[in-house]
PDB file of C-alpha atoms in Angstrom:
ATOM      1  CA  MET A   1      -7.449  -8.059  -1.928  1.00  0.00           C
ATOM      2  CA  LYS A   2      -7.939  -4.604  -0.382  1.00  0.00           C
ATOM      3  CA  LEU A   3      -9.480  -3.673   2.962  1.00  0.00           C
ATOM      4  CA  PHE A   4      -9.900  -0.028   3.961  1.00  0.00           C
ATOM      5  CA  THR A   5     -11.588   2.040   6.636  1.00  0.00           C
ATOM      6  CA  SER A   6     -12.097   5.756   6.173  1.00  0.00           C
ATOM      7  CA  ASP A   7     -14.727   7.234   8.453  1.00  0.00           C
ATOM      8  CA  SER A   8     -12.783  10.303   9.567  1.00  0.00           C
ATOM      9  CA  ALA A   9     -15.105  12.667   7.698  1.00  0.00           C
ATOM     10  CA  ALA A  10     -17.946  11.431   9.869  1.00  0.00           C
ATOM     11  CA  GLY A  11     -15.908  11.908  13.022  1.00  0.00           C
ATOM     12  CA  ARG A  12     -15.289   8.194  13.547  1.00  0.00           C
ATOM     13  CA  ASP A  13     -12.192   6.061  13.423  1.00  0.00           C
ATOM     14  CA  GLY A  14     -12.120   2.630  11.844  1.00  0.00           C
ATOM     15  CA  ASP A  15     -10.562  -0.645  12.976  1.00  0.00           C
ATOM     16  CA  ILE A  16      -9.950  -3.737  10.893  1.00  0.00           C
ATOM     17  CA  THR A  17      -9.993  -7.139  12.617  1.00  0.00           C
ATOM     18  CA  ILE A  18      -9.422 -10.318  10.641  1.00  0.00           C
ATOM     19  CA  ASP A  19     -10.524 -13.584  12.254  1.00  0.00           C
ATOM     20  CA  ALA A  20     -10.771 -15.840   9.174  1.00  0.00           C
ATOM     21  CA  PRO A  21      -7.880 -17.218   7.080  1.00  0.00           C
ATOM     22  CA  ILE A  22      -6.942 -15.498   3.830  1.00  0.00           C
ATOM     23  CA  PHE A  23      -5.766 -17.662   0.924  1.00  0.00           C
ATOM     24  CA  ILE A  24      -4.666 -15.950  -2.312  1.00  0.00           C
ATOM     25  CA  GLN A  25      -2.279 -18.426  -3.869  1.00  0.00           C
ATOM     26  CA  GLY A  26      -0.868 -18.591  -7.383  1.00  0.00           C
ATOM     27  CA  GLY A  27      -0.972 -21.959  -9.122  1.00  0.00           C
ATOM     28  CA  GLY A  28       0.882 -23.220 -12.175  1.00  0.00           C
ATOM     29  CA  ALA A  29       4.503 -22.762 -13.170  1.00  0.00           C
ATOM     30  CA  ASP A  30       4.060 -18.996 -13.686  1.00  0.00           C
ATOM     31  CA  GLY A  31       1.802 -18.426 -10.706  1.00  0.00           C
ATOM     32  CA  ARG A  32       2.531 -15.625  -8.257  1.00  0.00           C
ATOM     33  CA  GLY A  33       1.143 -15.054  -4.830  1.00  0.00           C
ATOM     34  CA  GLY A  34      -1.676 -12.585  -4.386  1.00  0.00           C
ATOM     35  CA  ASP A  35      -1.591  -8.987  -3.163  1.00  0.00           C
ATOM     36  CA  VAL A  36      -3.051  -8.048   0.210  1.00  0.00           C
ATOM     37  CA  LEU A  37      -3.516  -4.428   1.323  1.00  0.00           C
ATOM     38  CA  ILE A  38      -4.962  -3.579   4.742  1.00  0.00           C
ATOM     39  CA  ASP A  39      -5.296   0.121   5.586  1.00  0.00           C
ATOM     40  CA  ALA A  40      -7.111   1.234   8.752  1.00  0.00           C
ATOM     41  CA  ASP A  41      -7.656   4.694  10.180  1.00  0.00           C
ATOM     42  CA  ASP A  42      -7.147   3.255  13.648  1.00  0.00           C
ATOM     43  CA  ASP A  43      -6.091  -0.300  14.628  1.00  0.00           C
ATOM     44  CA  VAL A  44      -5.419  -3.484  12.668  1.00  0.00           C
ATOM     45  CA  GLU A  45      -5.627  -6.922  14.281  1.00  0.00           C
ATOM     46  CA  LEU A  46      -4.811 -10.069  12.336  1.00  0.00           C
ATOM     47  CA  HIS A  47      -5.783 -13.248  14.196  1.00  0.00           C
ATOM     48  CA  ALA A  48      -5.904 -15.724  11.289  1.00  0.00           C
ATOM     49  CA  PRO A  49      -3.178 -16.873   8.898  1.00  0.00           C
ATOM     50  CA  VAL A  50      -2.527 -15.367   5.486  1.00  0.00           C
ATOM     51  CA  SER A  51      -1.202 -17.506   2.631  1.00  0.00           C
ATOM     52  CA  ALA A  52      -0.282 -15.615  -0.530  1.00  0.00           C
ATOM     53  CA  SER A  53       2.356 -17.912  -1.937  1.00  0.00           C
ATOM     54  CA  GLY A  54       3.053 -18.695  -5.578  1.00  0.00           C
ATOM     55  CA  LYS A  55       5.175 -21.150  -7.500  1.00  0.00           C
ATOM     56  CA  HIS A  56       6.945 -18.455  -9.548  1.00  0.00           C
ATOM     57  CA  ARG A  57       6.914 -15.606  -7.005  1.00  0.00           C
ATOM     58  CA  GLY A  58       5.726 -14.928  -3.499  1.00  0.00           C
ATOM     59  CA  GLY A  59       2.931 -12.478  -2.787  1.00  0.00           C
ATOM     60  CA  ASP A  60       2.987  -8.879  -1.577  1.00  0.00           C
ATOM     61  CA  MET A  61       1.284  -7.744   1.629  1.00  0.00           C
ATOM     62  CA  GLU A  62       1.001  -4.276   3.148  1.00  0.00           C
ATOM     63  CA  VAL A  63      -0.514  -3.307   6.503  1.00  0.00           C
ATOM     64  CA  TYR A  64      -1.020   0.327   7.511  1.00  0.00           C
ATOM     65  CA  ALA A  65      -2.569   1.371  10.820  1.00  0.00           C
ATOM     66  CA  GLY A  66      -3.321   4.842  12.094  1.00  0.00           C
ATOM     67  CA  GLY A  67      -2.881   3.419  15.597  1.00  0.00           C
ATOM     68  CA  ASP A  68      -1.724  -0.068  16.610  1.00  0.00           C
ATOM     69  CA  ALA A  69      -1.178  -3.065  14.361  1.00  0.00           C
ATOM     70  CA  THR A  70      -1.008  -6.619  15.703  1.00  0.00           C
ATOM     71  CA  ILE A  71       0.085  -9.580  13.595  1.00  0.00           C
ATOM     72  CA  ALA A  72      -0.953 -12.545  15.742  1.00  0.00           C
ATOM     73  CA  ALA A  73      -1.078 -15.260  13.055  1.00  0.00           C
ATOM     74  CA  PRO A  74       1.543 -16.499  10.575  1.00  0.00           C
ATOM     75  CA  LEU A  75       2.071 -14.943   7.147  1.00  0.00           C
ATOM     76  CA  ASP A  76       3.233 -17.071   4.200  1.00  0.00           C
ATOM     77  CA  LEU A  77       4.287 -14.963   1.215  1.00  0.00           C
ATOM     78  CA  THR A  78       6.823 -17.401  -0.148  1.00  0.00           C
ATOM     79  CA  GLY A  79       7.865 -18.371  -3.634  1.00  0.00           C
ATOM     80  CA  LYS A  80       7.345 -22.128  -3.657  1.00  0.00           C
ATOM     81  CA  GLY A  81       9.187 -23.152  -6.834  1.00  0.00           C
ATOM     82  CA  ALA A  82      12.891 -23.919  -6.981  1.00  0.00           C
ATOM     83  CA  VAL A  83      13.670 -20.713  -8.923  1.00  0.00           C
ATOM     84  CA  ALA A  84      10.915 -18.594  -7.371  1.00  0.00           C
ATOM     85  CA  ALA A  85      11.469 -15.027  -6.224  1.00  0.00           C
ATOM     86  CA  PRO A  86      10.545 -14.113  -2.643  1.00  0.00           C
ATOM     87  CA  GLY A  87       7.517 -12.071  -1.617  1.00  0.00           C
ATOM     88  CA  THR A  88       7.377  -8.782   0.257  1.00  0.00           C
ATOM     89  CA  PHE A  89       5.806  -7.608   3.506  1.00  0.00           C
ATOM     90  CA  ARG A  90       5.468  -4.029   4.724  1.00  0.00           C
ATOM     91  CA  ALA A  91       3.788  -2.916   7.944  1.00  0.00           C
ATOM     92  CA  ARG A  92       3.564   0.563   9.445  1.00  0.00           C
ATOM     93  CA  ALA A  93       1.778   1.634  12.639  1.00  0.00           C
ATOM     94  CA  GLY A  94       1.184   5.115  14.037  1.00  0.00           C
ATOM     95  CA  HIS A  95       0.428   7.633  11.310  1.00  0.00           C
ATOM     96  CA  ARG A  96      -2.565   9.133  13.226  1.00  0.00           C
ATOM     97  CA  ARG A  97      -1.485   8.612  16.833  1.00  0.00           C
ATOM     98  CA  VAL A  98       1.317   6.927  18.743  1.00  0.00           C
ATOM     99  CA  GLY A  99       1.014   3.294  17.689  1.00  0.00           C
ATOM    100  CA  THR A 100       2.684  -0.029  18.377  1.00  0.00           C
ATOM    101  CA  LEU A 101       3.414  -2.663  15.744  1.00  0.00           C
ATOM    102  CA  THR A 102       3.436  -6.107  17.352  1.00  0.00           C
ATOM    103  CA  ILE A 103       4.732  -9.086  15.384  1.00  0.00           C
ATOM    104  CA  GLY A 104       3.489 -12.083  17.334  1.00  0.00           C
ATOM    105  CA  ALA A 105       3.781 -14.811  14.690  1.00  0.00           C
ATOM    106  CA  ASP A 106       6.156 -15.906  11.942  1.00  0.00           C
ATOM    107  CA  VAL A 107       6.561 -13.872   8.747  1.00  0.00           C
ATOM    108  CA  ARG A 108       7.868 -15.877   5.779  1.00  0.00           C
ATOM    109  CA  THR A 109       8.710 -14.370   2.379  1.00  0.00           C
ATOM    110  CA  LEU A 110      11.251 -16.975   1.249  1.00  0.00           C
ATOM    111  CA  GLY A 111      12.431 -17.468  -2.309  1.00  0.00           C
ATOM    112  CA  GLY A 112      13.260 -20.786  -3.952  1.00  0.00           C
ATOM    113  CA  SER A 113      16.447 -22.719  -3.289  1.00  0.00           C
ATOM    114  CA  GLN A 114      17.746 -21.578  -6.700  1.00  0.00           C
ATOM    115  CA  GLY A 115      15.936 -18.257  -6.820  1.00  0.00           C
ATOM    116  CA  PHE A 116      17.818 -14.981  -7.197  1.00  0.00           C
ATOM    117  CA  GLY A 117      15.178 -12.306  -6.636  1.00  0.00           C
ATOM    118  CA  ARG A 118      15.323  -9.956  -3.665  1.00  0.00           C
ATOM    119  CA  GLY A 119      12.449  -9.512  -1.234  1.00  0.00           C
ATOM    120  CA  ILE A 120      11.686  -6.844   1.356  1.00  0.00           C
ATOM    121  CA  ILE A 121      10.370  -7.090   4.892  1.00  0.00           C
ATOM    122  CA  ASP A 122       9.872  -3.538   6.173  1.00  0.00           C
ATOM    123  CA  LEU A 123       8.506  -3.020   9.700  1.00  0.00           C
ATOM    124  CA  SER A 124       8.120   0.547  10.977  1.00  0.00           C
ATOM    125  CA  ALA A 125       6.305   1.987  13.994  1.00  0.00           C
ATOM    126  CA  CYS A 126       6.381   4.411  16.862  1.00  0.00           C
ATOM    127  CA  LEU A 127       7.174   1.283  18.877  1.00  0.00           C
ATOM    128  CA  LEU A 128       8.071  -2.031  17.257  1.00  0.00           C
ATOM    129  CA  ARG A 129       7.714  -5.224  19.294  1.00  0.00           C
ATOM    130  CA  VAL A 130       8.579  -8.720  18.098  1.00  0.00           C
ATOM    131  CA  ALA A 131       7.489 -11.579  20.351  1.00  0.00           C
ATOM    132  CA  PRO A 132       9.938 -14.188  21.644  1.00  0.00           C
ATOM    133  CA  GLY A 133      10.642 -17.034  19.257  1.00  0.00           C
ATOM    134  CA  VAL A 134       9.181 -15.357  16.166  1.00  0.00           C
ATOM    135  CA  ARG A 135      10.894 -16.071  12.847  1.00  0.00           C
ATOM    136  CA  VAL A 136      11.102 -13.263  10.284  1.00  0.00           C
ATOM    137  CA  ASP A 137      12.450 -15.124   7.273  1.00  0.00           C
ATOM    138  CA  GLY A 138      13.198 -13.759   3.820  1.00  0.00           C
ATOM    139  CA  SER A 139      15.869 -16.263   2.856  1.00  0.00           C
ATOM    140  CA  GLY A 140      16.548 -17.058  -0.793  1.00  0.00           C
ATOM    141  CA  GLY A 141      18.878 -19.062  -2.972  1.00  0.00           C
ATOM    142  CA  PRO A 142      21.963 -18.470  -5.131  1.00  0.00           C
ATOM    143  CA  GLY A 143      20.154 -18.467  -8.472  1.00  0.00           C
ATOM    144  CA  ASN A 144      22.378 -17.990 -11.551  1.00  0.00           C
ATOM    145  CA  GLY A 145      25.276 -17.236  -9.232  1.00  0.00           C
ATOM    146  CA  VAL A 146      23.468 -14.191  -7.803  1.00  0.00           C
ATOM    147  CA  PRO A 147      22.794 -14.469  -4.055  1.00  0.00           C
ATOM    148  CA  GLY A 148      19.116 -14.176  -3.209  1.00  0.00           C
ATOM    149  CA  GLY A 149      17.616 -13.189   0.108  1.00  0.00           C
ATOM    150  CA  SER A 150      15.750 -10.193   1.453  1.00  0.00           C
ATOM    151  CA  VAL A 151      16.282  -6.818   3.023  1.00  0.00           C
ATOM    152  CA  ILE A 152      14.792  -6.892   6.516  1.00  0.00           C
ATOM    153  CA  ARG A 153      14.339  -3.357   7.816  1.00  0.00           C
ATOM    154  CA  LEU A 154      13.227  -2.744  11.425  1.00  0.00           C
ATOM    155  CA  ALA A 155      12.506   0.904  12.303  1.00  0.00           C
ATOM    156  CA  SER A 156      11.143   2.348  15.554  1.00  0.00           C
ATOM    157  CA  ARG A 157      10.998   5.836  17.074  1.00  0.00           C
ATOM    158  CA  GLN A 158      10.993   4.335  20.573  1.00  0.00           C
ATOM    159  CA  PRO A 159      13.446   1.591  21.563  1.00  0.00           C
ATOM    160  CA  MET A 160      12.273  -1.476  19.637  1.00  0.00           C
ATOM    161  CA  VAL A 161      11.909  -4.720  21.543  1.00  0.00           C
ATOM    162  CA  LEU A 162      13.138  -7.877  19.827  1.00  0.00           C
ATOM    163  CA  GLY A 163      12.076 -10.830  21.940  1.00  0.00           C
ATOM    164  CA  ALA A 164      14.360 -13.620  23.094  1.00  0.00           C
ATOM    165  CA  GLY A 165      15.028 -16.272  20.491  1.00  0.00           C
ATOM    166  CA  SER A 166      13.517 -14.309  17.611  1.00  0.00           C
ATOM    167  CA  ARG A 167      15.254 -14.721  14.237  1.00  0.00           C
ATOM    168  CA  TYR A 168      15.764 -12.333  11.315  1.00  0.00           C
ATOM    169  CA  LEU A 169      16.970 -14.194   8.217  1.00  0.00           C
ATOM    170  CA  GLY A 170      17.812 -12.482   4.925  1.00  0.00           C
ATOM    171  CA  ARG A 171      20.504 -14.899   3.771  1.00  0.00           C
ATOM    172  CA  PRO A 172      22.493 -15.401   1.671  1.00  0.00           C
ATOM    173  CA  GLY A 173      22.614 -12.019  -0.092  1.00  0.00           C
ATOM    174  CA  GLY A 174      20.181  -9.804   1.810  1.00  0.00           C
ATOM    175  CA  ARG A 175      20.739  -7.650   4.872  1.00  0.00           C
ATOM    176  CA  VAL A 176      19.197  -6.930   8.261  1.00  0.00           C
ATOM    177  CA  GLU A 177      18.891  -3.290   9.392  1.00  0.00           C
ATOM    178  CA  THR A 178      17.748  -1.695  12.633  1.00  0.00           C
ATOM    179  CA  LEU A 179      16.904   2.015  12.408  1.00  0.00           C
ATOM    180  CA  HIS A 180      16.153   4.330  15.325  1.00  0.00           C
ATOM    181  CA  PRO A 181      16.701   7.905  16.553  1.00  0.00           C
ATOM    182  CA  PRO A 182      19.885   8.651  18.504  1.00  0.00           C
ATOM    183  CA  GLY A 183      19.834   7.327  22.056  1.00  0.00           C
ATOM    184  CA  ARG A 184      16.940   4.928  21.450  1.00  0.00           C
ATOM    185  CA  ASP A 185      18.857   1.726  20.966  1.00  0.00           C
ATOM    186  CA  PRO A 186      17.040  -1.572  20.375  1.00  0.00           C
ATOM    187  CA  VAL A 187      16.299  -3.827  23.344  1.00  0.00           C
ATOM    188  CA  ILE A 188      17.440  -7.237  22.157  1.00  0.00           C
ATOM    189  CA  GLY A 189      16.596 -10.409  24.055  1.00  0.00           C
ATOM    190  CA  ALA A 190      18.806 -13.429  24.597  1.00  0.00           C
ATOM    191  CA  ASP A 191      19.677 -15.747  21.698  1.00  0.00           C
ATOM    192  CA  VAL A 192      18.333 -13.438  18.975  1.00  0.00           C
ATOM    193  CA  VAL A 193      19.715 -14.367  15.536  1.00  0.00           C
ATOM    194  CA  PHE A 194      20.540 -11.934  12.715  1.00  0.00           C
ATOM    195  CA  ASP A 195      21.673 -13.560   9.469  1.00  0.00           C
ATOM    196  CA  PRO A 196      23.343 -11.651   7.871  1.00  0.00           C
ATOM    197  CA  LEU A 197      24.653  -9.740  10.858  1.00  0.00           C
ATOM    198  CA  ARG A 198      22.609  -6.690  11.815  1.00  0.00           C
ATOM    199  CA  VAL A 199      23.567  -3.202  10.647  1.00  0.00           C
ATOM    200  CA  ASP A 200      22.420  -0.600  13.182  1.00  0.00           C
ATOM    201  CA  THR A 201      21.828   3.012  12.101  1.00  0.00           C
ATOM    202  CA  GLU A 202      20.832   6.087  14.090  1.00  0.00           C
ATOM    203  CA  ILE A 203      18.609   8.224  11.883  1.00  0.00           C
ATOM    204  CA  THR A 204      16.175  11.073  12.560  1.00  0.00           C
ATOM    205  CA  GLY A 205      14.545  11.446   9.150  1.00  0.00           C
ATOM    206  CA  ASP A 206      10.749  11.497   9.346  1.00  0.00           C
ATOM    207  CA  PHE A 207      10.523   9.513   6.110  1.00  0.00           C
ATOM    208  CA  VAL A 208      11.793   6.440   7.994  1.00  0.00           C
ATOM    209  CA  TYR A 209       9.067   6.342  10.664  1.00  0.00           C
ATOM    210  CA  PRO A 210       5.330   6.985  10.844  1.00  0.00           C
ATOM    211  CA  ALA A 211       4.252  10.427  12.071  1.00  0.00           C
ATOM    212  CA  CYS A 212       3.324   9.269  15.609  1.00  0.00           C
ATOM    213  CA  PRO A 213       1.362  12.407  16.541  1.00  0.00           C
ATOM    214  CA  THR A 214       0.274  12.692  20.161  1.00  0.00           C
ATOM    215  CA  THR A 215      -3.242  13.651  19.031  1.00  0.00           C
ATOM    216  CA  PRO A 216      -5.132  12.619  15.839  1.00  0.00           C
TER     217      PRO A 216
END
């Protein structure tokens, strides 16, 4: 499933707002979750849940916003079978102007209890905000003796805000990274959980963050 806006040639920006649930699930033993791509010139708002799970492998979802992106409903990109590989989720806000990526609901890309694939949850913005109590979960299993799990990468040009009680789970064999320019340390609320423990890196490379121009 692909949703685009591209009206810049006509001098207009384009928003994408989703108010109805999206279900792209894979059935059967070899089923994989569906692919979802949302790419807006300006803002993206997701107010309804997305389910792109599959028995053999979770789905892949990408969200790109020229301005702000708001994820206000849960995302289920999990691999449902015992040996299933996890899904992936990437979101990026601010390639046309300074934009905020707000994660206001749970993001789940889990693999099966015996799965050994690696997933990715990659969140990047001019300003990244995660609401209190949100669960960002890419856990997996120890399939064939190889630890599963996901890489959870949180990148923000401005000091990211990770709300109280939010959880970032890439266990058992994944990792959790926070990336930011020097002097712009994350603002981390009380009782936030990182599993595995967070690795914090100061980095200035433009390839890590969206452009965040002050004017379009």
